PDB file of C-alpha atoms in Angstrom:
ATOM      1  CA  MET W  14       0.000   0.000   0.000  1.00  0.00           C
ATOM      2  CA  LYS W  15       3.023   2.271  -0.186  1.00  0.00           C
ATOM      3  CA  ASP W  16       2.941   2.740  -3.909  1.00  0.00           C
ATOM      4  CA  GLU W  17       2.084   6.033  -5.446  1.00  0.00           C
ATOM      5  CA  ASP W  18      -0.314   4.268  -7.710  1.00  0.00           C
ATOM      6  CA  PHE W  19      -2.547   3.463  -4.777  1.00  0.00           C
ATOM      7  CA  ILE W  20      -2.553   7.086  -3.608  1.00  0.00           C
ATOM      8  CA  GLU W  21      -3.415   8.171  -7.134  1.00  0.00           C
ATOM      9  CA  ARG W  22      -6.355   5.762  -7.141  1.00  0.00           C
ATOM     10  CA  LEU W  23      -7.506   7.259  -3.849  1.00  0.00           C
ATOM     11  CA  ARG W  24      -7.177  10.752  -5.270  1.00  0.00           C
ATOM     12  CA  ARG W  25      -9.263   9.794  -8.268  1.00  0.00           C
ATOM     13  CA  GLY W  26     -11.956   8.729  -5.835  1.00  0.00           C
ATOM     14  CA  GLU W  27     -11.880   5.021  -6.624  1.00  0.00           C
ATOM     15  CA  SER W  28     -14.186   3.358  -4.147  1.00  0.00           C
ATOM     16  CA  LYS W  29     -12.264   0.072  -4.272  1.00  0.00           C
ATOM     17  CA  ALA W  30      -9.073   1.820  -3.219  1.00  0.00           C
ATOM     18  CA  PHE W  31     -10.835   3.559  -0.389  1.00  0.00           C
ATOM     19  CA  GLU W  32     -12.338   0.294   0.770  1.00  0.00           C
ATOM     20  CA  GLN W  33      -8.865  -1.209   0.789  1.00  0.00           C
ATOM     21  CA  LEU W  34      -7.650   1.682   2.899  1.00  0.00           C
ATOM     22  CA  VAL W  35     -10.499   1.239   5.382  1.00  0.00           C
ATOM     23  CA  ASP W  36      -9.782  -2.490   5.597  1.00  0.00           C
ATOM     24  CA  GLU W  37      -6.149  -1.880   6.387  1.00  0.00           C
ATOM     25  CA  TYR W  38      -6.448   1.073   8.734  1.00  0.00           C
ATOM     26  CA  SER W  39      -9.844   0.914  10.476  1.00  0.00           C
ATOM     27  CA  LYS W  40      -8.584  -1.277  13.311  1.00  0.00           C
ATOM     28  CA  LYS W  41      -5.387   0.739  13.715  1.00  0.00           C
ATOM     29  CA  VAL W  42      -7.241   4.054  13.794  1.00  0.00           C
ATOM     30  CA  TYR W  43      -9.866   2.693  16.190  1.00  0.00           C
ATOM     31  CA  ASN W  44      -7.184   1.414  18.565  1.00  0.00           C
ATOM     32  CA  LEU W  45      -5.320   4.693  18.519  1.00  0.00           C
ATOM     33  CA  CYS W  46      -8.595   6.473  19.359  1.00  0.00           C
ATOM     34  CA  LEU W  47      -9.073   4.028  22.230  1.00  0.00           C
ATOM     35  CA  GLY W  48      -5.606   4.919  23.457  1.00  0.00           C
ATOM     36  CA  PHE W  49      -6.658   8.537  23.790  1.00  0.00           C
ATOM     37  CA  LEU W  50     -10.329   8.272  24.675  1.00  0.00           C
ATOM     38  CA  ARG W  51     -10.638   4.758  26.160  1.00  0.00           C
ATOM     39  CA  ASP W  52     -14.359   4.839  25.414  1.00  0.00           C
ATOM     40  CA  PRO W  53     -15.360   2.339  22.657  1.00  0.00           C
ATOM     41  CA  ASP W  54     -18.362   4.373  21.448  1.00  0.00           C
ATOM     42  CA  TRP W  55     -16.538   7.667  21.249  1.00  0.00           C
ATOM     43  CA  SER W  56     -13.550   5.977  19.636  1.00  0.00           C
ATOM     44  CA  ASP W  57     -15.800   4.447  17.029  1.00  0.00           C
ATOM     45  CA  ASP W  58     -17.337   7.830  16.203  1.00  0.00           C
ATOM     46  CA  ILE W  59     -13.962   9.527  15.963  1.00  0.00           C
ATOM     47  CA  ALA W  60     -12.543   6.709  13.813  1.00  0.00           C
ATOM     48  CA  GLN W  61     -15.437   7.232  11.409  1.00  0.00           C
ATOM     49  CA  GLU W  62     -14.724  10.961  11.364  1.00  0.00           C
ATOM     50  CA  VAL W  63     -11.082  10.241  10.570  1.00  0.00           C
ATOM     51  CA  PHE W  64     -12.032   8.270   7.458  1.00  0.00           C
ATOM     52  CA  ILE W  65     -14.487  10.932   6.369  1.00  0.00           C
ATOM     53  CA  GLU W  66     -11.691  13.496   6.730  1.00  0.00           C
ATOM     54  CA  ILE W  67      -9.362  11.271   4.691  1.00  0.00           C
ATOM     55  CA  PHE W  68     -12.036  10.926   2.035  1.00  0.00           C
ATOM     56  CA  LYS W  69     -12.511  14.690   1.873  1.00  0.00           C
ATOM     57  CA  SER W  70      -8.875  15.743   1.944  1.00  0.00           C
ATOM     58  CA  ILE W  71      -6.975  12.990   0.172  1.00  0.00           C
ATOM     59  CA  LYS W  72      -6.455  15.472  -2.656  1.00  0.00           C
ATOM     60  CA  ASN W  73      -4.398  17.637  -0.306  1.00  0.00           C
ATOM     61  CA  PHE W  74      -2.185  14.745   0.768  1.00  0.00           C
ATOM     62  CA  ARG W  75       1.431  15.552   0.003  1.00  0.00           C
ATOM     63  CA  LYS W  76       3.706  12.626  -0.423  1.00  0.00           C
ATOM     64  CA  GLU W  77       6.247  13.970   2.087  1.00  0.00           C
ATOM     65  CA  ALA W  78       5.171  11.360   4.628  1.00  0.00           C
ATOM     66  CA  SER W  79       3.705   7.895   4.317  1.00  0.00           C
ATOM     67  CA  ILE W  80      -0.051   7.622   4.154  1.00  0.00           C
ATOM     68  CA  GLY W  81       0.015   5.803   7.502  1.00  0.00           C
ATOM     69  CA  THR W  82       1.636   8.659   9.406  1.00  0.00           C
ATOM     70  CA  TRP W  83      -0.723  11.097   7.688  1.00  0.00           C
ATOM     71  CA  ILE W  84      -3.705   9.036   8.857  1.00  0.00           C
ATOM     72  CA  TYR W  85      -2.337   8.843  12.418  1.00  0.00           C
ATOM     73  CA  ARG W  86      -1.798  12.580  12.404  1.00  0.00           C
ATOM     74  CA  ILE W  87      -5.436  13.146  11.454  1.00  0.00           C
ATOM     75  CA  THR W  88      -6.474  10.668  14.166  1.00  0.00           C
ATOM     76  CA  VAL W  89      -4.485  12.434  16.883  1.00  0.00           C
ATOM     77  CA  ASN W  90      -5.893  15.815  15.843  1.00  0.00           C
ATOM     78  CA  LYS W  91      -9.445  14.483  15.810  1.00  0.00           C
ATOM     79  CA  CYS W  92      -9.078  12.900  19.261  1.00  0.00           C
ATOM     80  CA  LEU W  93      -7.577  16.038  20.767  1.00  0.00           C
ATOM     81  CA  SER W  94     -10.162  18.379  19.298  1.00  0.00           C
ATOM     82  CA  PHE W  95     -12.902  16.049  20.537  1.00  0.00           C
ATOM     83  CA  GLU W  96     -11.407  16.167  24.039  1.00  0.00           C
ATOM     84  CA  ARG W  97     -11.150  19.953  23.931  1.00  0.00           C
ATOM     85  CA  LYS W  98     -14.803  20.212  22.993  1.00  0.00           C
ATOM     86  CA  ARG W  99     -15.767  17.920  25.859  1.00  0.00           C
ATOM     87  CA  LYS W 100     -13.663  19.967  28.266  1.00  0.00           C
ATOM     88  CA  LYS W 101     -15.387  23.152  27.149  1.00  0.00           C
ATOM     89  CA  ILE W 102     -18.729  21.529  27.886  1.00  0.00           C
ATOM     90  CA  GLU W 103     -17.372  20.571  31.288  1.00  0.00           C
ATOM     91  CA  LEU W 104     -16.450  24.186  31.985  1.00  0.00           C
ATOM     92  CA  MET W 105     -19.952  25.288  31.090  1.00  0.00           C
ATOM     93  CA  ASP W 106     -21.553  22.639  33.224  1.00  0.00           C
ATOM     94  CA  TYR W 107     -23.680  24.227  35.919  1.00  0.00           C
ATOM     95  CA  PHE W 108     -23.089  21.575  38.555  1.00  0.00           C
ATOM     96  CA  HIS W 109     -19.383  21.728  37.973  1.00  0.00           C
ATOM     97  CA  LEU W 110     -19.398  25.501  38.343  1.00  0.00           C
ATOM     98  CA  ILE W 111     -21.203  25.485  41.684  1.00  0.00           C
ATOM     99  CA  GLY W 112     -18.953  22.686  42.931  1.00  0.00           C
ATOM    100  CA  LEU W 113     -21.517  19.913  43.201  1.00  0.00           C
ATOM    101  CA  GLU W 114     -19.859  17.855  40.516  1.00  0.00           C
ATOM    102  CA  LYS W 115     -16.162  17.401  41.157  1.00  0.00           C
ATOM    103  CA  LYS W 116     -15.175  14.673  38.764  1.00  0.00           C
ATOM    104  CA  LYS W 117     -14.638  15.164  35.070  1.00  0.00           C
ATOM    105  CA  PHE W 118     -18.008  14.219  33.763  1.00  0.00           C
ATOM    106  CA  TRP W 119     -16.835  14.058  30.165  1.00  0.00           C
ATOM    107  CA  MET W 120     -14.502  11.208  30.998  1.00  0.00           C
ATOM    108  CA  ARG W 121     -17.002   8.391  31.076  1.00  0.00           C
ATOM    109  CA  GLU W 122     -16.219   5.421  33.223  1.00  0.00           C
ATOM    110  CA  ALA W 123     -15.986   3.394  30.047  1.00  0.00           C
ATOM    111  CA  LEU W 124     -13.898   0.261  29.865  1.00  0.00           C
ATOM    112  CA  HIS W 125     -11.192  -0.163  27.277  1.00  0.00           C
ATOM    113  CA  PRO W 126     -12.098  -3.370  25.433  1.00  0.00           C
ATOM    114  CA  GLY W 127      -8.465  -4.428  25.089  1.00  0.00           C
ATOM    115  CA  ILE W 128      -7.735  -4.515  28.817  1.00  0.00           C
ATOM    116  CA  GLU W 129      -8.109  -7.565  31.025  1.00  0.00           C
ATOM    117  CA  GLU W 130     -10.682  -7.484  33.821  1.00  0.00           C
ATOM    118  CA  THR W 131      -7.939  -7.943  36.413  1.00  0.00           C
ATOM    119  CA  GLU W 132      -6.268  -4.738  35.265  1.00  0.00           C
ATOM    120  CA  ARG W 133      -9.276  -2.474  35.674  1.00  0.00           C
ATOM    121  CA  SER W 134      -8.051  -0.571  38.738  1.00  0.00           C
ATOM    122  CA  LEU W 135      -4.693   0.084  37.086  1.00  0.00           C
ATOM    123  CA  GLU W 136      -6.511   1.129  33.921  1.00  0.00           C
ATOM    124  CA  LYS W 137      -8.411   3.881  35.725  1.00  0.00           C
ATOM    125  CA  TRP W 138      -5.293   5.062  37.510  1.00  0.00           C
ATOM    126  CA  THR W 139      -3.186   5.090  34.349  1.00  0.00           C
ATOM    127  CA  PHE W 140      -5.667   6.923  32.157  1.00  0.00           C
ATOM    128  CA  ARG W 141      -6.221   9.537  34.863  1.00  0.00           C
ATOM    129  CA  LYS W 142      -2.487  10.087  35.154  1.00  0.00           C
ATOM    130  CA  LEU W 143      -2.146  10.314  31.375  1.00  0.00           C
ATOM    131  CA  GLU W 144      -4.698  13.099  31.555  1.00  0.00           C
ATOM    132  CA  LEU W 145      -2.435  15.012  33.915  1.00  0.00           C
ATOM    133  CA  LEU W 146       0.553  14.916  31.586  1.00  0.00           C
ATOM    134  CA  PRO W 147       1.282  17.916  29.329  1.00  0.00           C
ATOM    135  CA  GLU W 148      -0.404  17.364  25.963  1.00  0.00           C
ATOM    136  CA  SER W 149       2.772  16.795  23.942  1.00  0.00           C
ATOM    137  CA  GLN W 150       4.110  14.233  26.444  1.00  0.00           C
ATOM    138  CA  ARG W 151       0.802  12.449  26.442  1.00  0.00           C
ATOM    139  CA  ILE W 152       0.632  12.275  22.637  1.00  0.00           C
ATOM    140  CA  ALA W 153       4.192  10.979  22.363  1.00  0.00           C
ATOM    141  CA  LEU W 154       3.705   8.372  25.086  1.00  0.00           C
ATOM    142  CA  THR W 155       0.358   7.186  23.714  1.00  0.00           C
ATOM    143  CA  LEU W 156       1.737   6.818  20.195  1.00  0.00           C
ATOM    144  CA  ASN W 157       4.795   4.993  21.480  1.00  0.00           C
ATOM    145  CA  LYS W 158       3.441   2.759  24.215  1.00  0.00           C
ATOM    146  CA  ILE W 159      -0.160   2.166  23.201  1.00  0.00           C
ATOM    147  CA  LYS W 160       0.164   2.296  19.426  1.00  0.00           C
ATOM    148  CA  GLY W 161       3.703   0.954  19.404  1.00  0.00           C
ATOM    149  CA  LEU W 162       5.001   3.485  16.890  1.00  0.00           C
ATOM    150  CA  LYS W 163       8.715   4.093  16.515  1.00  0.00           C
ATOM    151  CA  HIS W 164      10.301   7.451  17.373  1.00  0.00           C
ATOM    152  CA  PRO W 165      10.878   8.566  13.725  1.00  0.00           C
ATOM    153  CA  ASP W 166       7.196   7.981  12.896  1.00  0.00           C
ATOM    154  CA  ILE W 167       6.107   9.882  16.002  1.00  0.00           C
ATOM    155  CA  SER W 168       8.392  12.764  15.058  1.00  0.00           C
ATOM    156  CA  ILE W 169       6.679  13.007  11.648  1.00  0.00           C
ATOM    157  CA  ILE W 170       3.196  12.783  13.171  1.00  0.00           C
ATOM    158  CA  MET W 171       3.951  15.437  15.780  1.00  0.00           C
ATOM    159  CA  GLY W 172       6.096  17.581  13.502  1.00  0.00           C
ATOM    160  CA  ILE W 173       9.055  17.666  15.910  1.00  0.00           C
ATOM    161  CA  SER W 174      12.586  16.220  15.908  1.00  0.00           C
ATOM    162  CA  ILE W 175      13.344  12.650  16.953  1.00  0.00           C
ATOM    163  CA  SER W 176      15.379  13.846  19.936  1.00  0.00           C
ATOM    164  CA  ALA W 177      12.409  15.956  21.062  1.00  0.00           C
ATOM    165  CA  VAL W 178      10.207  12.857  20.863  1.00  0.00           C
ATOM    166  CA  GLU W 179      12.700  10.880  22.948  1.00  0.00           C
ATOM    167  CA  SER W 180      12.821  13.621  25.530  1.00  0.00           C
ATOM    168  CA  LEU W 181       9.010  13.874  25.707  1.00  0.00           C
ATOM    169  CA  ILE W 182       8.642  10.122  26.196  1.00  0.00           C
ATOM    170  CA  PHE W 183      11.414  10.033  28.801  1.00  0.00           C
ATOM    171  CA  ARG W 184       9.852  12.845  30.818  1.00  0.00           C
ATOM    172  CA  ALA W 185       6.378  11.334  30.585  1.00  0.00           C
ATOM    173  CA  LYS W 186       7.636   7.953  31.812  1.00  0.00           C
ATOM    174  CA  GLU W 187       9.571   9.618  34.589  1.00  0.00           C
ATOM    175  CA  LYS W 188       6.510  11.496  35.798  1.00  0.00           C
ATOM    176  CA  ILE W 189       4.322   8.416  35.757  1.00  0.00           C
ATOM    177  CA  ARG W 190       7.003   6.382  37.497  1.00  0.00           C
ATOM    178  CA  ASN W 191       7.209   8.989  40.266  1.00  0.00           C
ATOM    179  CA  TRP W 192       3.436   9.115  40.684  1.00  0.00           C
ATOM    180  CA  ALA W 193       3.341   5.323  40.845  1.00  0.00           C
ATOM    181  CA  LYS W 194       6.072   5.313  43.520  1.00  0.00           C
ATOM    182  CA  LYS W 195       4.365   8.017  45.559  1.00  0.00           C
ATOM    183  CA  GLU W 196       0.990   6.349  45.459  1.00  0.00           C
ATOM    184  CA  GLY W 197       2.342   2.836  45.915  1.00  0.00           C
ATOM    185  CA  ILE W 198       1.044   1.504  42.613  1.00  0.00           C
ATOM    186  CA  LYS W 199       2.306  -1.994  41.998  1.00  0.00           C
ATOM    187  CA  HIS W 200       1.722  -4.381  39.216  1.00  0.00           C
TER     188      HIS W 200
ATOM    189  CA  LEU T   3      17.461   0.729  38.105  1.00  0.00           C
ATOM    190  CA  ASN T   4      15.792  -2.497  37.174  1.00  0.00           C
ATOM    191  CA  GLU T   5      12.612  -1.536  38.909  1.00  0.00           C
ATOM    192  CA  MET T   6      10.011  -1.784  36.168  1.00  0.00           C
ATOM    193  CA  ASN T   7       7.452   0.886  35.716  1.00  0.00           C
ATOM    194  CA  PRO T   8       4.104  -0.773  36.450  1.00  0.00           C
ATOM    195  CA  VAL T   9       2.421   1.432  33.927  1.00  0.00           C
ATOM    196  CA  GLU T  10       4.807   0.370  31.186  1.00  0.00           C
ATOM    197  CA  ASN T  11       3.924  -3.238  31.872  1.00  0.00           C
ATOM    198  CA  PHE T  12       0.301  -2.288  31.763  1.00  0.00           C
ATOM    199  CA  PHE T  13       0.677  -0.623  28.372  1.00  0.00           C
ATOM    200  CA  ASP T  14       2.345  -3.713  26.963  1.00  0.00           C
ATOM    201  CA  GLN T  15      -0.621  -5.842  27.957  1.00  0.00           C
ATOM    202  CA  ILE T  16      -3.253  -3.793  26.148  1.00  0.00           C
ATOM    203  CA  LYS T  17      -4.605  -5.927  23.335  1.00  0.00           C
ATOM    204  CA  GLU T  18      -5.685  -4.659  19.954  1.00  0.00           C
ATOM    205  CA  SER T  19      -9.454  -4.417  19.767  1.00  0.00           C
ATOM    206  CA  GLU T  20     -11.687  -5.094  16.832  1.00  0.00           C
ATOM    207  CA  THR T  21     -13.724  -2.210  15.483  1.00  0.00           C
ATOM    208  CA  GLN T  22     -17.354  -2.080  16.510  1.00  0.00           C
ATOM    209  CA  PRO T  23     -19.858  -4.043  14.410  1.00  0.00           C
ATOM    210  CA  PHE T  24     -20.932  -2.520  11.105  1.00  0.00           C
ATOM    211  CA  PHE T  25     -18.105   0.020  11.205  1.00  0.00           C
ATOM    212  CA  LYS T  26     -17.548  -0.278   7.486  1.00  0.00           C
ATOM    213  CA  SER T  27     -21.190  -0.248   6.452  1.00  0.00           C
ATOM    214  CA  ARG T  28     -21.945   2.800   8.625  1.00  0.00           C
ATOM    215  CA  LEU T  29     -18.969   4.601   7.150  1.00  0.00           C
ATOM    216  CA  GLU T  30     -20.137   3.684   3.677  1.00  0.00           C
ATOM    217  CA  GLU T  31     -23.566   5.181   4.399  1.00  0.00           C
ATOM    218  CA  LYS T  32     -22.041   8.410   5.638  1.00  0.00           C
ATOM    219  CA  LEU T  33     -19.779   8.693   2.612  1.00  0.00           C
ATOM    220  CA  LYS T  34     -22.694   8.080   0.272  1.00  0.00           C
ATOM    221  CA  ARG T  35     -24.577  10.919   1.940  1.00  0.00           C
ATOM    222  CA  ILE T  36     -21.561  13.205   1.583  1.00  0.00           C
ATOM    223  CA  ASN T  37     -21.221  12.279  -2.067  1.00  0.00           C
ATOM    224  CA  SER T  38     -24.867  12.865  -2.846  1.00  0.00           C
ATOM    225  CA  ALA T  39     -24.902  16.133  -0.946  1.00  0.00           C
ATOM    226  CA  SER T  40     -21.869  17.563  -2.701  1.00  0.00           C
ATOM    227  CA  GLY T  41     -22.780  20.248  -5.175  1.00  0.00           C
ATOM    228  CA  GLN T  42     -26.103  21.007  -3.510  1.00  0.00           C
ATOM    229  CA  THR T  43     -26.881  24.143  -1.652  1.00  0.00           C
ATOM    230  CA  TRP T  44     -28.102  23.840   1.914  1.00  0.00           C
ATOM    231  CA  LEU T  45     -31.660  24.595   0.799  1.00  0.00           C
ATOM    232  CA  GLN T  46     -31.619  21.783  -1.727  1.00  0.00           C
ATOM    233  CA  ASP T  47     -30.954  19.351   1.106  1.00  0.00           C
ATOM    234  CA  PHE T  48     -34.412  19.983   2.515  1.00  0.00           C
ATOM    235  CA  ASP T  49     -37.397  18.016   1.315  1.00  0.00           C
ATOM    236  CA  LEU T  50     -39.551  19.768  -1.214  1.00  0.00           C
ATOM    237  CA  ASP T  51     -42.533  19.763   1.175  1.00  0.00           C
ATOM    238  CA  PHE T  52     -40.558  21.670   3.700  1.00  0.00           C
ATOM    239  CA  LYS T  53     -39.699  24.624   1.448  1.00  0.00           C
ATOM    240  CA  PRO T  54     -43.086  26.462   1.453  1.00  0.00           C
ATOM    241  CA  ALA T  55     -43.296  26.128   5.232  1.00  0.00           C
ATOM    242  CA  LEU T  56     -39.782  27.532   5.559  1.00  0.00           C
ATOM    243  CA  LEU T  57     -40.628  30.433   3.252  1.00  0.00           C
ATOM    244  CA  ILE T  58     -43.845  31.263   5.130  1.00  0.00           C
ATOM    245  CA  SER T  59     -41.998  31.128   8.453  1.00  0.00           C
ATOM    246  CA  LEU T  60     -39.275  33.434   7.178  1.00  0.00           C
ATOM    247  CA  VAL T  61     -41.840  35.958   5.878  1.00  0.00           C
ATOM    248  CA  PHE T  62     -43.710  35.784   9.181  1.00  0.00           C
ATOM    249  CA  ILE T  63     -40.543  36.360  11.211  1.00  0.00           C
ATOM    250  CA  PHE T  64     -39.549  39.222   8.909  1.00  0.00           C
ATOM    251  CA  ASN T  65     -42.958  40.846   9.398  1.00  0.00           C
ATOM    252  CA  LEU T  66     -42.690  40.517  13.148  1.00  0.00           C
ATOM    253  CA  LEU T  67     -39.273  42.105  13.110  1.00  0.00           C
ATOM    254  CA  VAL T  68     -40.510  45.004  10.992  1.00  0.00           C
ATOM    255  CA  LEU T  69     -43.516  45.546  13.286  1.00  0.00           C
ATOM    256  CA  PHE T  70     -41.454  45.566  16.449  1.00  0.00           C
ATOM    257  CA  ASN T  71     -38.876  47.834  14.951  1.00  0.00           C
ATOM    258  CA  LEU T  72     -41.503  50.309  13.752  1.00  0.00           C
ATOM    259  CA  GLU T  73     -42.944  50.465  17.240  1.00  0.00           C
ATOM    260  CA  LYS T  74     -39.580  50.984  18.795  1.00  0.00           C
ATOM    261  CA  VAL T  75     -38.457  53.827  16.514  1.00  0.00           C
ATOM    262  CA  PRO T  76     -38.602  56.980  18.613  1.00  0.00           C
ATOM    263  CA  GLU T  77     -40.538  59.814  17.098  1.00  0.00           C
ATOM    264  CA  SER T  78     -38.320  62.613  15.996  1.00  0.00           C
ATOM    265  CA  PRO T  79     -38.827  65.604  18.251  1.00  0.00           C
ATOM    266  CA  LYS T  80     -40.855  68.228  16.471  1.00  0.00           C
ATOM    267  CA  PRO T  81     -39.767  71.800  17.108  1.00  0.00           C
ATOM    268  CA  ASP T  82     -42.377  73.672  18.984  1.00  0.00           C
ATOM    269  CA  PHE T  83     -42.726  76.632  16.630  1.00  0.00           C
ATOM    270  CA  ALA T  84     -45.572  78.147  18.563  1.00  0.00           C
ATOM    271  CA  GLU T  85     -43.463  78.347  21.709  1.00  0.00           C
ATOM    272  CA  GLU T  86     -40.434  79.663  19.873  1.00  0.00           C
ATOM    273  CA  PHE T  87     -42.528  82.155  18.026  1.00  0.00           C
ATOM    274  CA  GLY T  88     -44.055  83.314  21.294  1.00  0.00           C
ATOM    275  CA  PHE T  89     -40.617  83.715  22.839  1.00  0.00           C
ATOM    276  CA  PHE T  90     -39.404  85.881  19.993  1.00  0.00           C
ATOM    277  CA  GLN T  91     -42.593  87.872  20.033  1.00  0.00           C
ATOM    278  CA  ASN T  92     -42.149  88.609  23.752  1.00  0.00           C
ATOM    279  CA  MET T  93     -38.597  89.719  23.120  1.00  0.00           C
ATOM    280  CA  LYS T  94     -39.753  91.974  20.338  1.00  0.00           C
ATOM    281  CA  GLU T  95     -42.425  93.391  22.568  1.00  0.00           C
ATOM    282  CA  GLU T  96     -39.879  94.000  25.272  1.00  0.00           C
ATOM    283  CA  ILE T  97     -37.583  95.764  22.846  1.00  0.00           C
ATOM    284  CA  ILE T  98     -40.436  97.826  21.589  1.00  0.00           C
ATOM    285  CA  TRP T  99     -41.441  98.669  25.142  1.00  0.00           C
ATOM    286  CA  TYR T 100     -37.940  99.876  26.020  1.00  0.00           C
ATOM    287  CA  ASP T 101     -37.766 101.929  22.871  1.00  0.00           C
TER     288      ASP T 101
END
């Protein structure tokens, strides 16, 4: 799927090519969304939005990066803008404003489908701590640890240097390690 | 140094999940709608039956706006010529009286 021919077919609007793309990337995109949002329903919606975006803007795709990194970039942007919208709603929430509702209501207590039942308490802890990380550290760590992407790919997706990616991941791990030590989290 | 980060272990254990059922067919539906809607104006997206109702509503709202605005327009103050005239007349009379 790396060939330029395939991208040309996508640009021409060939439905078969697009179907092929969905077959190859739907699971990957969905899992990356889960890494950010944890919620299966929201992740499904955002994954659909990602493919609609690809469909609309494939003509603007420049061949500087691989189509995969371009798709992951769209996915990250979609997930983050979704989260920002939810956070804005949280700020406007009446109960939150008067202090009756303390927890983040937008973060549903949804269960990540790829996590074992025995890991549920650690799941909640980890995703809450990921929330506390600075955005860039969180993106880099999620792409690396949850999606399993290599540093050069992450640097293209995030538009930063490889050394910056390494530093972001190192700092994120360090923070989480310290929190885990402080709070006595054991595996 | 060898102390493993519990969270790192946790990340490694996350399994890949399958997309939700009918992911592809739902996406296909959405794309079809986008394709069929392209090139249409927003008004063309409405059903034909809806158009007269929309037009009547818009005319009605426009009329209401006009009515309210007409009521709210303050009347321009009319100069009270009679009073002014009287004032000047008194002055003239006074001048005449002093003469």
